[in-house]
DNA sequence: ATAAACGCCTGACGGC
DNA sequence: TGCCGTCAGGCGTTTA
């Protein structure tokens, strides 16, 4: 579920120590793990549960960053990586709050201060790694779309080098890191490009539009604290500003043509057939 | 190289 | 009310 803007929002909130209700708490940075409690072993990719639970206590959180859709916790000895996949979420609870577990809580980290970080994941698709070298997990990711080294020229070159439909290519995390189903549809609509256009047929001008659109929708998403849809509410409000996602039958905000839902690469896809001709 | 089908999971929603 | 199919912000593996 969460895409780059939602993961970025979560990371920023953990840095600020923001609690679920939005109230200020204590930053996770500087906190030392007291104990770890794993309730669904398959949430853990590596190492084994025994090694994971043994290695975490005593490690201090030095920094919190994001790479694509991964949350990256820099610890004193290791890196803790979390991918929320479809339904994962993280919440902080202070020492004073009730320690009652909620349904679907998969991992609880208890810090020496009493602060708790809880990984909640109804669908159990989320994954956790504790590794010494984050590149073993993150090494295959494509460029970071908001970084300076992701340039108009590099996007054009990468599109030319492939012969794939635009949407599945943009969803491919080794091509570009961070886009998911929502922001891909939003970017393609803003760029005026059909999701089935073949990447190598994209002109320099179209590529420039796409580059701008990708960065614009991601920045908009971050500015609005991400999108909150379905029953997984995270506090964002970008869902109120979607151009096409989930709006089948509604009028395109640009031209008034009804938005269409189609399936591209086995994913529900929303387009304006007038603004995004094939 | 590309793409499709499927598996992994739970929950919400609409139709009957 | 219950049952059933469909759909869901993702991605890895297997198969064409």
mmCIF file of C-alpha atoms (C1' of nucleotides) in Angstrom:
data_model
loop_
_atom_site.group_PDB
_atom_site.id
_atom_site.type_symbol
_atom_site.label_atom_id
_atom_site.label_comp_id
_atom_site.label_asym_id
_atom_site.label_seq_id
_atom_site.Cartn_x
_atom_site.Cartn_y
_atom_site.Cartn_z
ATOM 1 C CA UNK A 1 0.000 0.000 0.000
ATOM 2 C CA UNK A 2 2.316 2.775 1.060
ATOM 3 C CA UNK A 3 4.333 4.296 -1.729
ATOM 4 C CA UNK A 4 7.218 6.745 -1.524
ATOM 5 C CA UNK A 5 5.251 9.705 -0.055
ATOM 6 C CA UNK A 6 3.598 7.574 2.622
ATOM 7 C CA UNK A 7 6.912 5.972 3.620
ATOM 8 C CA UNK A 8 8.569 9.399 3.679
ATOM 9 C CA UNK A 9 5.768 10.680 5.914
ATOM 10 C CA UNK A 10 6.164 7.749 8.296
ATOM 11 C CA UNK A 11 9.933 8.259 8.485
ATOM 12 C CA UNK A 12 9.526 11.960 9.220
ATOM 13 C CA UNK A 13 6.995 11.190 11.940
ATOM 14 C CA UNK A 14 9.332 8.649 13.557
ATOM 15 C CA UNK A 15 12.128 11.229 13.535
ATOM 16 C CA UNK A 16 9.863 13.749 15.225
ATOM 17 C CA UNK A 17 8.493 11.120 17.586
ATOM 18 C CA UNK A 18 4.999 11.784 16.327
ATOM 19 C CA UNK A 19 2.362 9.527 17.861
ATOM 20 C CA UNK A 20 -0.698 8.087 16.128
ATOM 21 C CA UNK A 21 -2.949 10.911 17.262
ATOM 22 C CA UNK A 22 -0.472 13.441 15.891
ATOM 23 C CA UNK A 23 0.716 14.582 19.300
ATOM 24 C CA UNK A 24 4.392 15.159 19.819
ATOM 25 C CA UNK A 25 6.384 12.452 21.526
ATOM 26 C CA UNK A 26 10.015 11.478 21.757
ATOM 27 C CA UNK A 27 12.101 10.920 18.663
ATOM 28 C CA UNK A 28 13.109 7.370 17.894
ATOM 29 C CA UNK A 29 16.615 8.601 17.175
ATOM 30 C CA UNK A 30 18.893 7.942 20.123
ATOM 31 C CA UNK A 31 16.648 5.241 21.565
ATOM 32 C CA UNK A 32 18.210 1.932 22.573
ATOM 33 C CA UNK A 33 16.373 -1.356 22.030
ATOM 34 C CA UNK A 34 15.523 -3.204 25.211
ATOM 35 C CA UNK A 35 13.719 -6.177 23.694
ATOM 36 C CA UNK A 36 12.046 -7.359 20.513
ATOM 37 C CA UNK A 37 8.881 -9.414 20.194
ATOM 38 C CA UNK A 38 7.963 -11.126 16.943
ATOM 39 C CA UNK A 39 4.442 -12.498 16.511
ATOM 40 C CA UNK A 40 4.532 -13.654 12.895
ATOM 41 C CA UNK A 41 7.801 -15.245 11.907
ATOM 42 C CA UNK A 42 7.248 -14.885 8.192
ATOM 43 C CA UNK A 43 7.304 -11.100 8.515
ATOM 44 C CA UNK A 44 11.036 -11.598 8.959
ATOM 45 C CA UNK A 45 13.079 -12.133 5.803
ATOM 46 C CA UNK A 46 16.425 -12.482 7.530
ATOM 47 C CA UNK A 47 18.098 -13.524 9.717
ATOM 48 C CA UNK A 48 16.356 -16.300 11.679
ATOM 49 C CA UNK A 49 13.912 -15.238 14.378
ATOM 50 C CA UNK A 50 16.288 -16.442 17.079
ATOM 51 C CA UNK A 51 19.221 -14.437 15.740
ATOM 52 C CA UNK A 52 17.028 -11.373 15.100
ATOM 53 C CA UNK A 53 15.659 -11.313 18.651
ATOM 54 C CA UNK A 54 19.106 -11.874 20.105
ATOM 55 C CA UNK A 55 20.923 -9.264 18.026
ATOM 56 C CA UNK A 56 18.560 -6.290 18.457
ATOM 57 C CA UNK A 57 18.682 -5.581 22.200
ATOM 58 C CA UNK A 58 21.351 -3.039 23.089
ATOM 59 C CA UNK A 59 21.436 -1.438 19.642
ATOM 60 C CA UNK A 60 20.759 2.284 19.393
ATOM 61 C CA UNK A 61 18.885 3.996 16.559
ATOM 62 C CA UNK A 62 21.368 6.383 14.965
ATOM 63 C CA UNK A 63 19.388 7.503 11.954
ATOM 64 C CA UNK A 64 16.147 7.013 10.055
ATOM 65 C CA UNK A 65 16.081 7.246 6.293
ATOM 66 C CA UNK A 66 14.100 6.014 3.325
ATOM 67 C CA UNK A 67 15.205 4.269 0.128
ATOM 68 C CA UNK A 68 12.377 3.742 -2.356
ATOM 69 C CA UNK A 69 9.588 2.220 -0.287
ATOM 70 C CA UNK A 70 11.973 0.821 2.347
ATOM 71 C CA UNK A 71 12.324 2.288 5.807
ATOM 72 C CA UNK A 72 15.976 2.206 6.822
ATOM 73 C CA UNK A 73 16.897 2.235 10.519
ATOM 74 C CA UNK A 74 20.605 2.773 11.024
ATOM 75 C CA UNK A 75 21.479 0.985 14.283
ATOM 76 C CA UNK A 76 24.756 0.840 16.158
ATOM 77 C CA UNK A 77 25.691 -2.571 14.721
ATOM 78 C CA UNK A 78 23.179 -3.382 11.991
ATOM 79 C CA UNK A 79 20.602 -1.936 9.656
ATOM 80 C CA UNK A 80 16.954 -2.694 10.281
ATOM 81 C CA UNK A 81 15.023 -2.536 7.005
ATOM 82 C CA UNK A 82 11.240 -2.603 6.806
ATOM 83 C CA UNK A 83 9.068 -2.829 3.708
ATOM 84 C CA UNK A 84 5.370 -2.235 4.440
ATOM 85 C CA UNK A 85 4.110 -3.789 1.180
ATOM 86 C CA UNK A 86 0.296 -3.609 0.953
ATOM 87 C CA UNK A 87 -1.014 -3.147 4.465
ATOM 88 C CA UNK A 88 1.906 -2.547 6.805
ATOM 89 C CA UNK A 89 2.068 0.384 9.185
ATOM 90 C CA UNK A 90 4.208 1.554 12.085
ATOM 91 C CA UNK A 91 3.102 3.259 15.259
ATOM 92 C CA UNK A 92 4.821 4.633 18.306
ATOM 93 C CA UNK A 93 3.499 4.244 21.828
ATOM 94 C CA UNK A 94 4.925 6.005 24.840
ATOM 95 C CA UNK A 95 5.755 4.320 28.119
ATOM 96 C CA UNK A 96 2.566 5.631 29.697
ATOM 97 C CA UNK A 97 0.215 4.115 27.152
ATOM 98 C CA UNK A 98 -1.483 0.776 27.571
ATOM 99 C CA UNK A 99 0.730 -2.020 26.298
ATOM 100 C CA UNK A 100 -2.217 -3.991 24.904
ATOM 101 C CA UNK A 101 -1.433 -5.527 21.550
ATOM 102 C CA UNK A 102 -3.770 -4.956 18.675
ATOM 103 C CA UNK A 103 -4.953 -7.507 16.207
ATOM 104 C CA UNK A 104 -2.383 -7.881 13.396
ATOM 105 C CA UNK A 105 0.571 -6.518 15.364
ATOM 106 C CA UNK A 106 3.549 -8.497 13.981
ATOM 107 C CA UNK A 107 6.588 -6.985 15.709
ATOM 108 C CA UNK A 108 7.084 -4.855 18.813
ATOM 109 C CA UNK A 109 10.366 -3.164 19.643
ATOM 110 C CA UNK A 110 10.526 -2.043 23.261
ATOM 111 C CA UNK A 111 13.107 0.646 23.967
ATOM 112 C CA UNK A 112 14.884 1.231 27.253
ATOM 113 C CA UNK A 113 12.908 4.463 27.739
ATOM 114 C CA UNK A 114 9.666 2.511 27.572
ATOM 115 C CA UNK A 115 8.855 3.816 24.081
ATOM 116 C CA UNK A 116 7.497 1.124 21.776
ATOM 117 C CA UNK A 117 7.613 0.819 17.989
ATOM 118 C CA UNK A 118 4.952 -1.498 16.613
ATOM 119 C CA UNK A 119 4.774 -3.018 13.153
ATOM 120 C CA UNK A 120 1.125 -3.654 12.293
ATOM 121 C CA UNK A 121 0.351 -5.598 9.120
ATOM 122 C CA UNK A 122 -3.071 -7.221 8.540
ATOM 123 C CA UNK A 123 -2.188 -8.888 5.246
ATOM 124 C CA UNK A 124 1.219 -10.151 6.407
ATOM 125 C CA UNK A 125 2.917 -9.093 3.166
ATOM 126 C CA UNK A 126 5.347 -6.725 4.872
ATOM 127 C CA UNK A 127 8.964 -7.782 5.348
ATOM 128 C CA UNK A 128 11.735 -7.035 7.831
ATOM 129 C CA UNK A 129 15.498 -7.507 7.526
ATOM 130 C CA UNK A 130 18.319 -7.063 9.999
ATOM 131 C CA UNK A 131 21.540 -6.887 8.015
ATOM 132 C CA UNK A 132 25.054 -5.522 8.274
ATOM 133 C CA UNK A 133 25.113 -4.300 4.687
ATOM 134 C CA UNK A 134 21.857 -2.676 3.461
ATOM 135 C CA UNK A 135 23.005 -3.071 -0.147
ATOM 136 C CA UNK A 136 22.276 -6.789 0.085
ATOM 137 C CA UNK A 137 18.592 -5.804 0.179
ATOM 138 C CA UNK A 138 18.535 -2.383 -1.507
ATOM 139 C CA UNK A 139 21.229 -2.954 -4.124
ATOM 140 C CA UNK A 140 18.863 -3.677 -6.975
ATOM 141 C CA UNK A 141 16.783 -0.527 -6.634
ATOM 142 C CA UNK A 142 16.650 2.041 -9.401
ATOM 143 C CA UNK A 143 17.247 5.769 -8.926
ATOM 144 C CA UNK A 144 15.571 7.795 -6.213
ATOM 145 C CA UNK A 145 13.086 9.987 -8.130
ATOM 146 C CA UNK A 146 13.537 13.094 -5.976
ATOM 147 C CA UNK A 147 17.335 12.927 -5.937
ATOM 148 C CA UNK A 148 19.473 15.206 -8.057
ATOM 149 C CA UNK A 149 20.995 12.370 -10.018
ATOM 150 C CA UNK A 150 17.580 11.446 -11.405
ATOM 151 C CA UNK A 151 17.665 13.841 -14.354
ATOM 152 C CA UNK A 152 15.459 14.353 -17.410
ATOM 153 C CA UNK A 153 18.255 12.952 -19.561
ATOM 154 C CA UNK A 154 18.754 9.840 -17.451
ATOM 155 C CA UNK A 155 15.014 9.091 -17.545
ATOM 156 C CA UNK A 156 14.942 9.475 -21.324
ATOM 157 C CA UNK A 157 17.957 7.205 -21.725
ATOM 158 C CA UNK A 158 16.500 4.551 -19.437
ATOM 159 C CA UNK A 159 13.155 4.636 -21.271
ATOM 160 C CA UNK A 160 14.921 4.268 -24.605
ATOM 161 C CA UNK A 161 16.899 1.295 -23.361
ATOM 162 C CA UNK A 162 13.746 -0.710 -22.655
ATOM 163 C CA UNK A 163 10.826 -1.911 -24.716
ATOM 164 C CA UNK A 164 8.083 -2.134 -22.141
ATOM 165 C CA UNK A 165 4.697 -0.624 -21.458
ATOM 166 C CA UNK A 166 5.166 2.551 -19.419
ATOM 167 C CA UNK A 167 3.098 1.630 -16.394
ATOM 168 C CA UNK A 168 4.659 -1.755 -15.537
ATOM 169 C CA UNK A 169 8.076 -0.230 -16.195
ATOM 170 C CA UNK A 170 7.434 2.638 -13.764
ATOM 171 C CA UNK A 171 6.202 0.122 -11.194
ATOM 172 C CA UNK A 172 9.415 -1.876 -11.576
ATOM 173 C CA UNK A 173 11.501 -0.850 -8.561
ATOM 174 C CA UNK A 174 14.743 -1.641 -10.374
ATOM 175 C CA UNK A 175 13.807 0.942 -13.012
ATOM 176 C CA UNK A 176 12.768 3.658 -10.547
ATOM 177 C CA UNK A 177 12.384 3.315 -6.780
ATOM 178 C CA UNK A 178 9.259 4.420 -4.969
ATOM 179 C CA UNK A 179 6.338 4.610 -7.385
ATOM 180 C CA UNK A 180 3.341 2.357 -6.764
ATOM 181 C CA UNK A 181 -0.051 1.953 -8.354
ATOM 182 C CA UNK A 182 -1.506 5.289 -7.263
ATOM 183 C CA UNK A 183 1.343 7.671 -7.994
ATOM 184 C CA UNK A 184 2.084 5.960 -11.312
ATOM 185 C CA UNK A 185 -1.470 6.590 -12.522
ATOM 186 C CA UNK A 186 -1.342 10.145 -11.204
ATOM 187 C CA UNK A 187 1.982 10.850 -12.915
ATOM 188 C CA UNK A 188 0.900 9.360 -16.247
ATOM 189 C CA UNK A 189 -2.257 11.457 -16.213
ATOM 190 C CA UNK A 190 -0.374 14.640 -15.381
ATOM 191 C CA UNK A 191 2.108 13.841 -18.166
ATOM 192 C CA UNK A 192 -0.684 13.056 -20.628
ATOM 193 C CA UNK A 193 0.731 9.622 -21.414
ATOM 194 C CA UNK A 194 -1.156 6.347 -21.869
ATOM 195 C CA UNK A 195 0.012 3.574 -19.503
ATOM 196 C CA UNK A 196 0.381 1.170 -22.426
ATOM 197 C CA UNK A 197 2.737 3.396 -24.421
ATOM 198 C CA UNK A 198 5.960 1.555 -25.151
ATOM 199 C CA UNK A 199 8.875 3.123 -23.291
ATOM 200 C CA UNK A 200 11.195 3.257 -26.310
ATOM 201 C CA UNK A 201 8.593 5.233 -28.288
ATOM 202 C CA UNK A 202 8.572 8.102 -25.791
ATOM 203 C CA UNK A 203 9.976 11.321 -27.268
ATOM 204 C CA UNK A 204 12.343 13.649 -25.441
ATOM 205 C CA UNK A 205 9.496 16.090 -24.966
ATOM 206 C CA UNK A 206 7.173 13.406 -23.544
ATOM 207 C CA UNK A 207 9.971 12.147 -21.344
ATOM 208 C CA UNK A 208 10.422 15.651 -19.968
ATOM 209 C CA UNK A 209 6.725 15.826 -19.178
ATOM 210 C CA UNK A 210 6.907 12.468 -17.434
ATOM 211 C CA UNK A 211 9.936 13.487 -15.383
ATOM 212 C CA UNK A 212 8.167 16.637 -14.222
ATOM 213 C CA UNK A 213 4.955 14.746 -13.507
ATOM 214 C CA UNK A 214 6.640 12.049 -11.418
ATOM 215 C CA UNK A 215 8.373 14.618 -9.243
ATOM 216 C CA UNK A 216 5.301 16.804 -8.994
ATOM 217 C CA UNK A 217 2.919 14.079 -7.800
ATOM 218 C CA UNK A 218 5.469 12.683 -5.324
ATOM 219 C CA UNK A 219 6.125 16.142 -3.898
ATOM 220 C CA UNK A 220 2.400 16.851 -3.698
ATOM 221 C CA UNK A 221 1.917 13.530 -1.902
ATOM 222 C CA UNK A 222 4.640 14.324 0.638
ATOM 223 C CA UNK A 223 3.308 17.837 1.175
ATOM 224 C CA UNK A 224 -0.097 16.343 2.027
ATOM 225 C CA UNK A 225 1.398 13.672 4.291
ATOM 226 C CA UNK A 226 0.627 10.884 1.840
ATOM 227 C CA UNK A 227 -2.682 9.301 0.928
ATOM 228 C CA UNK A 228 -4.982 7.384 3.284
ATOM 229 C CA UNK A 229 -7.391 4.994 1.625
ATOM 230 C CA UNK A 230 -9.425 1.962 2.615
ATOM 231 C CA UNK A 231 -9.482 0.979 6.245
ATOM 232 C CA UNK A 232 -5.770 1.680 6.684
ATOM 233 C CA UNK A 233 -5.898 5.271 7.794
ATOM 234 C CA UNK A 234 -2.599 7.027 8.214
ATOM 235 C CA UNK A 235 -3.532 10.656 8.510
ATOM 236 C CA UNK A 236 -2.608 11.827 5.027
ATOM 237 C CA UNK A 237 -4.987 13.756 2.809
ATOM 238 C CA UNK A 238 -3.639 13.328 -0.710
ATOM 239 C CA UNK A 239 -6.564 10.994 -1.426
ATOM 240 C CA UNK A 240 -8.697 14.143 -1.627
ATOM 241 C CA UNK A 241 -6.603 15.414 -4.528
ATOM 242 C CA UNK A 242 -6.287 12.393 -6.805
ATOM 243 C CA UNK A 243 -6.566 13.302 -10.486
ATOM 244 C CA UNK A 244 -7.698 9.877 -11.670
ATOM 245 C CA UNK A 245 -6.957 7.116 -9.161
ATOM 246 C CA UNK A 246 -10.166 5.445 -8.006
ATOM 247 C CA UNK A 247 -12.318 7.958 -9.903
ATOM 248 C CA UNK A 248 -13.817 5.816 -12.668
ATOM 249 C CA UNK A 249 -16.835 7.553 -14.199
ATOM 250 C CA UNK A 250 -16.028 10.946 -12.707
ATOM 251 C CA UNK A 251 -15.149 13.866 -14.953
ATOM 252 C CA UNK A 252 -11.459 14.430 -15.731
ATOM 253 C CA UNK A 253 -10.438 17.631 -13.950
ATOM 254 C CA UNK A 254 -8.696 18.832 -17.109
ATOM 255 C CA UNK A 255 -11.185 18.111 -19.906
ATOM 256 C CA UNK A 256 -14.349 16.675 -18.322
ATOM 257 C CA UNK A 257 -14.170 13.316 -20.088
ATOM 258 C CA UNK A 258 -15.223 10.456 -17.783
ATOM 259 C CA UNK A 259 -12.261 8.702 -16.178
ATOM 260 C CA UNK A 260 -11.883 5.080 -17.302
ATOM 261 C CA UNK A 261 -10.713 2.061 -15.336
ATOM 262 C CA UNK A 262 -8.658 -0.490 -17.205
ATOM 263 C CA UNK A 263 -6.272 -3.259 -16.277
ATOM 264 C CA UNK A 264 -2.616 -2.869 -17.190
ATOM 265 C CA UNK A 265 -0.105 -5.443 -16.057
ATOM 266 C CA UNK A 266 -2.743 -7.024 -13.809
ATOM 267 C CA UNK A 267 -3.212 -3.764 -11.904
ATOM 268 C CA UNK A 268 -6.303 -1.605 -11.774
ATOM 269 C CA UNK A 269 -5.468 1.504 -13.793
ATOM 270 C CA UNK A 270 -7.236 4.831 -14.136
ATOM 271 C CA UNK A 271 -6.849 7.149 -17.115
ATOM 272 C CA UNK A 272 -8.518 9.979 -18.933
ATOM 273 C CA UNK A 273 -8.951 8.586 -22.459
ATOM 274 C CA UNK A 274 -8.879 12.097 -23.910
ATOM 275 C CA UNK A 275 -5.813 13.463 -22.066
ATOM 276 C CA UNK A 276 -3.920 10.161 -22.363
ATOM 277 C CA UNK A 277 -4.372 8.899 -25.942
ATOM 278 C CA UNK A 278 -2.522 5.731 -26.882
ATOM 279 C "C1'" DA B 1 13.926 -9.138 -22.390
ATOM 280 C "C1'" DT B 2 9.127 -9.066 -21.527
ATOM 281 C "C1'" DA B 3 4.852 -10.523 -19.753
ATOM 282 C "C1'" DA B 4 1.430 -13.311 -17.627
ATOM 283 C "C1'" DA B 5 -0.224 -16.214 -13.895
ATOM 284 C "C1'" DC B 6 -0.029 -17.250 -9.360
ATOM 285 C "C1'" DG B 7 1.062 -17.178 -4.379
ATOM 286 C "C1'" DC B 8 1.192 -14.754 -0.197
ATOM 287 C "C1'" DC B 9 -2.919 -12.752 3.399
ATOM 288 C "C1'" DT B 10 -6.982 -10.261 5.586
ATOM 289 C "C1'" DG B 11 -10.804 -7.297 5.142
ATOM 290 C "C1'" DA B 12 -14.309 -4.407 2.889
ATOM 291 C "C1'" DC B 13 -17.931 -4.106 -0.242
ATOM 292 C "C1'" DG B 14 -21.712 -5.194 -3.432
ATOM 293 C "C1'" DG B 15 -24.949 -8.589 -5.188
ATOM 294 C "C1'" DC B 16 -28.064 -12.200 -4.250
ATOM 295 C "C1'" DT C 1 -28.230 -12.316 7.989
ATOM 296 C "C1'" DG C 2 -24.980 -15.059 5.427
ATOM 297 C "C1'" DC C 3 -22.404 -16.535 1.465
ATOM 298 C "C1'" DC C 4 -19.723 -15.431 -2.628
ATOM 299 C "C1'" DG C 5 -17.002 -13.150 -5.812
ATOM 300 C "C1'" DT C 6 -14.125 -9.223 -6.478
ATOM 301 C "C1'" DC C 7 -11.012 -5.957 -5.245
ATOM 302 C "C1'" DA C 8 -7.107 -3.783 -2.604
ATOM 303 C "C1'" DG C 9 -1.246 1.337 -2.014
ATOM 304 C "C1'" DG C 10 3.428 -4.945 -3.462
ATOM 305 C "C1'" DC C 11 6.547 -8.110 -4.966
ATOM 306 C "C1'" DG C 12 8.870 -12.759 -5.608
ATOM 307 C "C1'" DT C 13 8.729 -17.038 -8.291
ATOM 308 C "C1'" DT C 14 7.492 -19.744 -12.016
ATOM 309 C "C1'" DT C 15 6.130 -20.279 -16.610
ATOM 310 C "C1'" DA C 16 5.626 -18.939 -21.449
#
